[in-house]
Every structure is written in structure tokens, then in C-alpha cells.
Short mmCIF file of C-alpha atoms in Angstrom, two decimals:
data_model
loop_
_atom_site.label_atom_id
_atom_site.label_comp_id
_atom_site.label_asym_id
_atom_site.label_seq_id
_atom_site.Cartn_x
_atom_site.Cartn_y
_atom_site.Cartn_z
CA MET A 730 135.08 79.39 138.36
CA LYS A 731 133.62 78.86 134.70
CA ASP A 732 131.48 80.94 132.51
CA ASN A 733 127.55 79.94 132.83
CA ILE A 734 126.11 77.47 130.38
CA ARG A 735 124.93 79.31 127.00
CA ILE A 736 122.29 77.46 124.94
CA ILE A 737 121.04 78.69 121.40
CA ILE A 738 117.70 77.75 120.55
CA SER A 739 116.46 78.27 116.77
CA GLY A 740 113.64 77.87 115.06
CA GLY A 741 110.33 79.23 114.62
CA GLY A 742 107.58 80.98 111.76
CA THR A 743 104.32 79.31 113.42
CA GLY A 744 103.24 79.10 116.80
CA GLY A 745 103.64 75.25 116.36
CA HIS A 746 107.22 75.90 116.73
CA ILE A 747 107.47 78.71 119.07
CA PHE A 748 105.64 77.33 121.77
CA PRO A 749 107.64 74.03 122.13
CA ALA A 750 110.92 76.46 121.82
CA VAL A 751 109.67 78.73 124.45
CA SER A 752 108.44 75.48 126.48
CA ILE A 753 111.97 74.00 126.41
CA ALA A 754 113.92 77.38 127.31
CA ASN A 755 111.96 77.76 130.23
CA ALA A 756 112.32 74.26 131.83
CA ILE A 757 116.11 74.86 131.09
CA LYS A 758 115.95 77.88 132.80
CA GLU A 759 113.89 76.42 135.87
CA GLN A 760 116.12 73.48 136.33
CA HIS A 761 119.27 75.75 136.19
CA PRO A 762 118.47 79.23 136.65
CA ASP A 763 122.00 80.85 135.68
CA THR A 764 121.98 79.67 132.05
CA ASP A 765 122.11 82.12 129.26
CA ILE A 766 119.79 81.58 126.56
CA LEU A 767 119.71 83.15 123.24
CA PHE A 768 117.20 82.20 120.40
CA VAL A 769 117.47 83.05 117.02
CA GLY A 770 114.82 83.33 114.22
CA ALA A 771 113.74 84.20 110.90
CA GLU A 772 113.14 87.77 110.27
CA GLY A 773 109.84 89.06 109.79
CA ARG A 774 108.17 85.76 111.33
CA MET A 775 106.35 85.48 114.27
CA GLU A 776 109.16 84.39 116.77
CA MET A 777 110.42 88.11 116.60
CA GLN A 778 107.60 89.11 118.81
CA ARG A 779 106.53 86.46 120.72
CA VAL A 780 109.96 85.02 121.89
CA PRO A 781 110.88 89.17 123.28
CA SER A 782 107.26 88.60 125.07
CA ALA A 783 108.36 85.62 126.48
CA GLY A 784 111.48 87.26 127.86
CA TYR A 785 114.14 85.85 126.00
CA LYS A 786 116.85 87.76 123.45
CA ILE A 787 115.94 86.80 119.91
CA ILE A 788 118.05 87.79 116.82
CA GLY A 789 116.72 87.08 113.11
CA LEU A 790 118.20 85.78 110.15
CA PRO A 791 117.26 86.71 106.88
CA VAL A 792 116.20 83.59 105.62
CA ALA A 793 112.96 82.36 103.64
CA GLY A 794 111.47 78.91 102.57
CA PHE A 795 111.88 77.88 99.34
CA ASN A 796 109.46 77.98 96.42
CA ARG A 797 108.32 74.08 96.21
CA LYS A 798 105.86 75.08 93.07
CA ASN A 799 108.44 77.18 90.85
CA LEU A 800 111.98 76.79 91.42
CA PHE A 801 113.13 79.21 89.46
CA LYS A 802 111.71 82.01 91.73
CA ASN A 803 114.23 80.51 94.27
CA PHE A 804 117.41 82.78 93.73
CA SER A 805 116.91 85.28 96.12
CA VAL A 806 116.16 82.66 98.80
CA ILE A 807 119.38 81.00 97.95
CA ILE A 808 121.34 84.30 98.43
CA LYS A 809 119.31 84.59 101.77
CA LEU A 810 120.64 81.40 102.67
CA ILE A 811 124.09 81.96 102.27
CA LYS A 812 123.78 85.16 104.07
CA SER A 813 121.87 83.61 106.94
CA GLN A 814 124.66 80.73 107.14
CA PHE A 815 127.21 83.79 107.46
CA LYS A 816 125.54 85.47 109.95
CA ALA A 817 124.55 82.36 111.96
CA ARG A 818 128.44 81.90 112.09
CA ARG A 819 128.76 85.27 113.55
CA ILE A 820 126.21 84.82 116.11
CA ILE A 821 128.08 81.62 117.56
CA LYS A 822 131.51 83.20 117.52
CA ASP A 823 130.20 86.11 118.83
CA PHE A 824 127.82 84.15 121.86
CA LYS A 825 129.95 81.18 121.95
CA PRO A 826 126.77 78.44 122.87
CA HIS A 827 127.99 75.24 124.69
CA ALA A 828 124.79 73.64 123.00
CA ALA A 829 122.34 74.35 119.89
CA VAL A 830 118.79 73.52 119.73
CA GLY A 831 116.71 73.62 116.47
CA VAL A 832 112.68 72.89 116.69
CA GLY A 833 112.22 73.37 113.33
CA GLY A 834 111.06 76.05 111.04
CA TYR A 835 113.38 78.54 108.44
CA ALA A 836 116.29 79.72 110.89
CA SER A 837 117.11 76.33 112.48
CA GLY A 838 118.93 75.02 109.19
CA PRO A 839 121.56 77.35 108.85
CA THR A 840 122.07 77.85 112.70
CA LEU A 841 122.34 73.78 113.28
CA LYS A 842 124.16 73.64 110.24
CA MET A 843 126.68 76.41 111.15
CA ALA A 844 126.79 75.37 114.96
CA GLY A 845 127.71 71.43 113.79
CA MET A 846 130.52 72.54 111.46
CA MET A 847 131.93 74.61 114.27
CA GLY A 848 131.71 71.59 116.79
CA ILE A 849 128.95 72.62 118.93
CA PRO A 850 127.21 69.93 120.14
CA THR A 851 123.13 69.77 118.52
CA LEU A 852 119.98 68.42 119.44
CA ILE A 853 117.29 68.55 117.16
CA GLN A 854 113.58 68.24 118.18
CA GLU A 855 111.41 66.78 115.46
CA GLN A 856 107.94 67.26 116.14
CA ASN A 857 106.26 65.20 113.31
CA SER A 858 105.54 61.15 112.22
CA TYR A 859 107.22 62.17 108.88
CA ALA A 860 110.87 63.83 109.36
CA GLY A 861 111.39 67.14 107.32
CA VAL A 862 114.49 67.24 104.40
CA THR A 863 116.37 69.93 106.56
CA ASN A 864 116.12 68.03 109.87
CA LYS A 865 117.40 64.50 108.09
CA LEU A 866 120.13 66.52 106.73
CA LEU A 867 120.87 68.10 110.18
CA ALA A 868 120.48 64.98 111.49
CA LYS A 869 123.80 63.38 110.39
CA LYS A 870 125.88 65.52 112.54
CA ALA A 871 123.34 66.18 115.43
CA ASP A 872 124.06 64.60 119.02
CA CYS A 873 120.28 63.85 120.22
CA ILE A 874 117.17 63.81 118.00
CA CYS A 875 114.20 63.93 120.41
CA VAL A 876 110.90 62.55 118.36
CA ALA A 877 107.19 62.46 119.18
CA TYR A 878 106.37 59.52 117.44
CA GLU A 879 107.55 55.61 117.33
CA GLY A 880 109.08 54.41 114.30
CA MET A 881 111.24 57.26 113.73
CA GLU A 882 114.29 54.65 113.04
CA ARG A 883 113.85 54.85 109.45
CA PHE A 884 114.56 58.49 109.51
CA PHE A 885 117.30 58.60 111.93
CA ASP A 886 120.31 56.91 113.65
CA PRO A 887 117.92 55.01 116.15
CA LYS A 888 121.48 55.59 118.73
CA LYS A 889 120.59 59.20 118.57
CA ILE A 890 116.91 59.29 119.35
CA ILE A 891 114.89 59.86 122.20
CA LEU A 892 111.15 59.74 122.46
CA THR A 893 109.99 62.62 124.30
CA GLY A 894 106.77 64.22 122.56
CA ASN A 895 106.83 67.07 121.79
CA PRO A 896 106.60 70.45 124.47
CA VAL A 897 103.56 72.25 125.05
CA ARG A 898 102.31 75.45 126.14
CA GLN A 899 102.94 76.25 130.18
CA GLY A 900 99.74 76.19 131.63
CA LEU A 901 97.93 73.80 129.76
CA THR A 902 98.08 70.51 131.74
CA ASN A 903 98.14 72.69 135.64
CA THR A 904 95.03 74.80 134.94
CA THR A 905 92.76 74.99 137.80
CA ILE A 906 89.79 77.00 136.12
CA THR A 907 86.14 75.42 136.00
CA ARG A 908 83.97 74.96 132.88
CA GLU A 909 81.91 77.31 134.29
CA LYS A 910 84.32 80.18 134.51
CA ALA A 911 85.74 78.62 130.94
CA ALA A 912 82.45 79.52 129.29
CA ALA A 913 81.94 82.61 131.09
CA GLN A 914 85.29 84.01 129.78
CA PHE A 915 83.88 83.59 125.86
CA GLY A 916 80.31 84.78 126.76
CA LEU A 917 79.21 80.99 126.66
CA ASP A 918 76.41 79.05 128.61
CA PRO A 919 78.36 76.07 130.63
CA ASN A 920 75.90 73.13 129.66
CA LYS A 921 75.92 73.31 126.53
CA LYS A 922 78.24 71.07 123.93
CA THR A 923 80.51 73.49 122.54
CA ILE A 924 82.81 73.25 119.78
CA LEU A 925 86.54 74.94 119.70
CA ILE A 926 87.42 75.73 116.16
CA ILE A 927 91.49 76.47 115.61
CA GLY A 928 93.15 76.62 112.50
CA GLY A 929 96.73 77.58 113.90
CA SER A 930 97.76 80.76 115.15
CA LEU A 931 97.77 82.36 111.66
CA GLY A 932 94.49 80.61 110.37
CA ALA A 933 93.35 77.93 108.11
CA ARG A 934 91.53 79.39 104.78
CA THR A 935 89.60 76.11 104.39
CA ILE A 936 88.50 75.67 107.72
CA ASN A 937 87.45 79.44 108.01
CA ASN A 938 85.52 78.94 105.04
CA CYS A 939 83.56 76.11 106.28
CA VAL A 940 82.09 78.28 109.37
CA MET A 941 81.00 81.14 107.22
CA HIS A 942 79.63 78.97 105.14
CA ALA A 943 77.53 76.94 107.30
CA LEU A 944 76.77 80.12 109.61
CA ASP A 945 73.15 79.65 108.96
CA LYS A 946 72.99 75.98 110.32
CA ILE A 947 75.11 76.99 113.41
CA ALA A 948 72.73 79.67 114.12
CA ASP A 949 69.57 77.31 114.13
CA ASP A 950 71.38 74.35 116.20
CA ASP A 951 71.71 74.55 120.03
CA ILE A 952 75.57 74.11 119.83
CA GLN A 953 78.11 76.92 120.50
CA PHE A 954 81.26 77.52 119.13
CA ILE A 955 84.62 79.13 119.84
CA TRP A 956 86.00 80.04 116.52
CA GLN A 957 89.80 81.40 116.30
CA THR A 958 90.45 82.63 112.69
CA GLY A 959 93.94 83.33 112.87
CA LYS A 960 95.15 87.32 111.70
CA PHE A 961 94.26 87.33 108.57
CA TYR A 962 90.84 86.28 108.29
CA ILE A 963 89.61 87.83 111.28
CA ASN A 964 87.93 91.41 109.66
CA GLU A 965 86.32 88.82 107.05
CA ALA A 966 85.02 86.60 110.04
CA ARG A 967 83.94 89.36 112.11
CA ASN A 968 81.57 91.12 109.12
CA ALA A 969 80.25 87.75 108.90
CA VAL A 970 79.18 87.00 112.00
CA ASN A 971 78.07 90.46 112.95
CA ASN A 972 75.54 90.92 109.74
CA HIS A 973 74.18 87.31 110.66
CA PRO A 974 70.49 88.49 111.96
CA LYS A 975 70.54 85.00 114.29
CA MET A 976 74.03 85.05 115.78
CA LYS A 977 73.85 83.96 119.29
CA SER A 978 76.19 81.11 120.02
CA LEU A 979 79.51 81.61 118.71
CA HIS A 980 82.64 83.70 120.02
CA VAL A 981 84.97 84.91 117.11
CA THR A 982 88.23 85.85 117.46
CA ASP A 983 91.59 86.05 115.98
CA PHE A 984 93.71 84.91 118.66
CA ILE A 985 92.86 82.76 121.53
CA THR A 986 95.42 84.09 124.50
CA ASP A 987 93.92 81.78 127.16
CA MET A 988 94.23 78.31 125.74
CA ALA A 989 93.67 76.14 128.95
CA ALA A 990 90.39 77.98 129.42
CA ALA A 991 88.86 77.13 125.59
CA TYR A 992 90.22 73.53 125.83
CA CYS A 993 88.33 73.60 129.05
CA ALA A 994 85.02 75.26 127.78
CA SER A 995 84.99 73.14 124.91
CA ASP A 996 83.50 69.31 124.40
CA LEU A 997 85.23 68.98 120.60
CA VAL A 998 88.12 70.53 118.65
CA ILE A 999 88.38 71.05 115.02
CA SER A 1000 92.11 71.63 113.91
CA ARG A 1001 94.72 71.52 112.14
CA SER A 1002 97.21 68.33 112.53
CA GLY A 1003 100.42 70.28 113.38
CA ALA A 1004 102.30 68.21 115.44
CA GLY A 1005 102.51 70.69 118.42
CA SER A 1006 98.42 71.09 118.69
CA ILE A 1007 98.23 67.15 118.06
CA SER A 1008 100.57 66.79 121.93
CA GLU A 1009 98.01 69.51 123.38
CA PHE A 1010 95.47 67.09 122.22
CA CYS A 1011 97.05 64.02 123.73
CA LEU A 1012 97.80 65.37 126.91
CA LEU A 1013 94.38 66.93 127.50
CA GLY A 1014 92.47 63.91 126.40
CA LYS A 1015 90.38 66.17 124.10
CA PRO A 1016 88.17 64.87 121.67
CA VAL A 1017 89.43 66.27 117.92
CA ILE A 1018 88.41 66.17 114.22
CA LEU A 1019 91.54 66.84 112.35
CA VAL A 1020 91.57 68.56 108.75
CA PRO A 1021 95.73 68.29 107.58
CA SER A 1022 96.75 71.47 105.70
CA PRO A 1023 97.49 70.37 101.83
CA ASN A 1024 100.54 73.36 102.26
CA VAL A 1025 103.21 71.63 104.23
CA ALA A 1026 106.27 69.99 103.28
CA GLU A 1027 106.26 66.09 102.58
CA ASP A 1028 102.32 66.43 103.60
CA HIS A 1029 103.05 65.54 106.77
CA GLN A 1030 100.20 66.76 108.61
CA THR A 1031 98.22 64.35 106.75
CA LYS A 1032 100.61 61.77 108.13
CA ASN A 1033 100.02 63.20 111.47
CA ALA A 1034 96.44 62.59 111.39
CA LEU A 1035 96.67 58.94 110.12
CA ALA A 1036 99.02 58.15 113.19
CA LEU A 1037 96.01 59.13 115.34
CA VAL A 1038 93.07 57.92 113.11
CA ASN A 1039 94.68 54.66 112.84
CA LYS A 1040 94.40 54.26 116.76
CA LYS A 1041 90.81 55.50 116.68
CA ALA A 1042 92.64 58.31 118.68
CA ALA A 1043 90.55 61.33 116.32
CA LEU A 1044 88.52 62.18 113.29
CA TYR A 1045 89.51 62.99 110.28
CA VAL A 1046 88.18 65.16 106.89
CA LYS A 1047 90.53 65.67 103.98
CA ASP A 1048 90.95 69.55 103.17
CA SER A 1049 89.15 69.14 99.98
CA GLU A 1050 85.77 67.43 101.33
CA ALA A 1051 85.81 69.87 104.64
CA GLU A 1052 83.30 72.26 103.01
CA LYS A 1053 80.98 69.74 102.39
CA ASP A 1054 81.45 67.56 105.30
CA LEU A 1055 83.16 69.18 108.62
CA ILE A 1056 80.73 71.18 110.34
CA ASP A 1057 77.71 68.42 110.03
CA LEU A 1058 80.10 65.86 111.13
CA ALA A 1059 81.08 68.05 113.92
CA VAL A 1060 77.66 68.66 115.44
CA LYS A 1061 76.91 65.28 114.55
CA THR A 1062 79.92 63.82 116.79
CA VAL A 1063 79.36 66.71 119.54
CA LYS A 1064 76.04 65.50 120.65
CA ASN A 1065 77.27 61.70 120.89
CA GLN A 1066 78.87 61.32 124.22
CA ASN A 1067 79.73 58.03 123.69
CA THR A 1068 82.04 59.29 120.50
CA LEU A 1069 83.48 61.88 122.52
CA ASN A 1070 84.76 59.53 125.51
CA GLU A 1071 85.91 57.07 123.29
CA LEU A 1072 87.91 59.52 121.57
CA SER A 1073 89.47 61.13 124.57
CA ILE A 1074 90.28 57.55 126.10
CA HIS A 1075 91.92 56.48 122.81
CA ILE A 1076 93.71 59.94 122.45
CA ALA A 1077 94.89 60.09 125.84
CA LYS A 1078 96.68 56.90 125.74
CA LEU A 1079 98.93 58.40 123.05
CA ALA A 1080 100.04 61.30 125.71
CA LEU A 1081 103.86 61.79 126.50
CA LYS A 1082 104.63 63.63 129.56
CA ASP A 1083 107.17 66.00 130.92
CA SER A 1084 108.56 66.37 126.84
CA ALA A 1085 110.09 70.10 127.77
CA ASN A 1086 112.00 68.43 130.91
CA ILE A 1087 113.37 65.84 129.16
CA ILE A 1088 114.67 67.80 126.16
CA ALA A 1089 116.17 70.49 128.36
CA ALA A 1090 117.75 67.77 130.95
CA LYS A 1091 119.67 66.41 127.71
CA VAL A 1092 120.40 69.72 126.29
CA TYR A 1093 122.36 70.86 129.34
CA GLU A 1094 123.85 67.73 129.70
CA LEU A 1095 125.36 68.23 126.19
CA ALA A 1096 126.06 71.59 127.10
CA LEU A 1097 127.63 70.74 130.25
CA ASN A 1098 130.09 68.14 128.56
CA TYR A 1099 131.12 70.19 125.75
CA GLN A 1100 132.13 73.05 128.88
CA LYS A 1101 134.14 70.20 130.72
CA LYS A 1102 135.98 69.74 127.50
CA GLN A 1103 136.95 73.62 126.98
#
């Protein structure tokens, strides 16, 4: 009798990488409950808390991101990368996985590289419409590349590509919560138009500044707001809201635990254009204004946003123009039901469903085939 299938899932850094990783793990366990899963993340990053809270073991690597603005500061980064590769090799030798999955983030590079060098089948989950440098390098040895956008043949071997979409957080698509109950969770009126503002799990300085500078305008309008600031900006945001004399229609929080309720309560979303978030908007048919972060590799968030804008599935504001235009555009849009309906119809057409299960099945297939050869 053979051992249980063992699978490593590596990556993280932000919720946009962690949520899909956990979704894939959950789908694997649902399809094959006896599978052993180990996560490999980056020390000090968000996954080191989020993954254990989801019920999975995780080991951290001392890896860090490169400083793209000052290359001379990367000596310590290179040392950490070398140490991470040695540690990843040791983890793989101890755990003896039958397959390894990379979802993006600092840890996926050394983990997938060592797995490939050691003959372990690897699967890459490329979330964005523009492939990053690390995934383009890892793809040369990868057995399978799961993508969320068409046209990725310009980056990867077309024989390895599977168009799966990005896995999203469990519970978003099968919630039964009503708008009334959802609005009540945030202390809001279900009959009023509501804008949900999310800058990612860590927050977005530009988007938060836009809201804080528009508090007078927000207070005077009949529109409601749910504002997720991220942990770095919550104190500043709360002080601004609490000190405003007329603020009644704004719920401010650092992190929204029940995103299904937040989406249900809202008519329009303002968001960065991370791949995971976009996948959620597509599956839910949610009208959205995208403000791509300028601080990401290869400017991939702008490319993600334009992939939707070109299909009339989203509105788009440049980060540099957000403070001037964003809140005015959001208020104007949320008051126009025809615009909301058109955005909803177009973005829903881009949805790729059942991504986690499709990826999980492919991972397990790779692992099973490898196990049979042992």
C-alpha cells in the first residue's frame, strides 16, 4: 500500500496570493481527503498567520523581494535567496512531495526552482495578464501552467497552458445572505446606494488619501461607503472619520472578514487591480472602478485593468489622477443604474468558474503520476 499523496503549495505575501493558495488546498482536500499538504511561505509575511488559521502547516523561508530602485541594496537579498534555496531543498527532502504548486510571491521562486531541479513535477498558477519574471523562469521546467487570461502563449509554452481562471475565497459565490442583512452588518441602510472601497489586504495609500480628502463631499451626499483601509492606515482613517462633524454614512475598518456580505451590500466597488480581486468581481458580476497600483512588477496591475476596460467590463482611473477624479467618478457612476447594469453584464461574461477544483485535479494528477513512477 502506497503512502498518501503529498503536495507542497508555495507563495504568498498578499491576500491576492494567499486566498487562491488556500482555495486550491481546500479543493484538493475536498477531492482527496487523505492528501498531505504543506505550505512554504516567506518569513514575516502575511501567509505565516493566514495559512495556519485556515488549518494548514506552513514553513517560512528567509526570502525577500529585490529592490528594483537601488540595485546596490540587493546584496542581503541575494544572500537570503541562496539560504532560501538551501532551506527549500531541505524541506523537499524531508517532506518528499509528489508535486509542488507555485502561486506567486517571494517563496514560490526558490521552492519551485528546487522542486524542479529535484525532479518533482511542478505547477505554476499565473494570476495576471502579464507574466512576471519569476514565473517566466520557472515555466521552463514546469509541467503545467494555469492561467487566468487568454493570450498567455506569448509568455509560456502553449502545450503547458490550461486556462483555469483564478481561484477565489470560498463562500463568495454560494452565500445566501440578503442585502438587508449584509447592510445591517455594516450599520448601513439597504435602500441607499453603497460604494465598497478596498485597497487590498495591506491597504492602498492613494485610495485612502482620496477618501480622506473627500470626507466633506461624502458627508453631504446620500451615498454610503464601506471603507477597508488596510492595517497600516486604519488609525489615521478612524481619526479622520471620528473627527468629522457630519459623518454618518461611512463604515471604516482595517480588514473585512465577511467579504461576501460586503459585496452583497455594495452597488459599486473601488479597488486596486490585483488578479485575485478581479476574478472575484467577474464571478460576482460586480461593477468596479479600478485604480492600478504603480508599485508592482512589470506594471501588471495596469495591464490587468486594461484587459477589462477594453471589453467595457470596468472603469479605470490612473493612480496619479485618482485624488482629482476618483470619488467624483464613483458617486456619478453609482447613481447611474444603466451604467452599473452594463458594467455588471460585461464583467460577468469574463468569469471563469470552478478554478480551484480544476487546478486541484491537475495537481493531483501530476502527483499521482509521479507517485506511480516511484
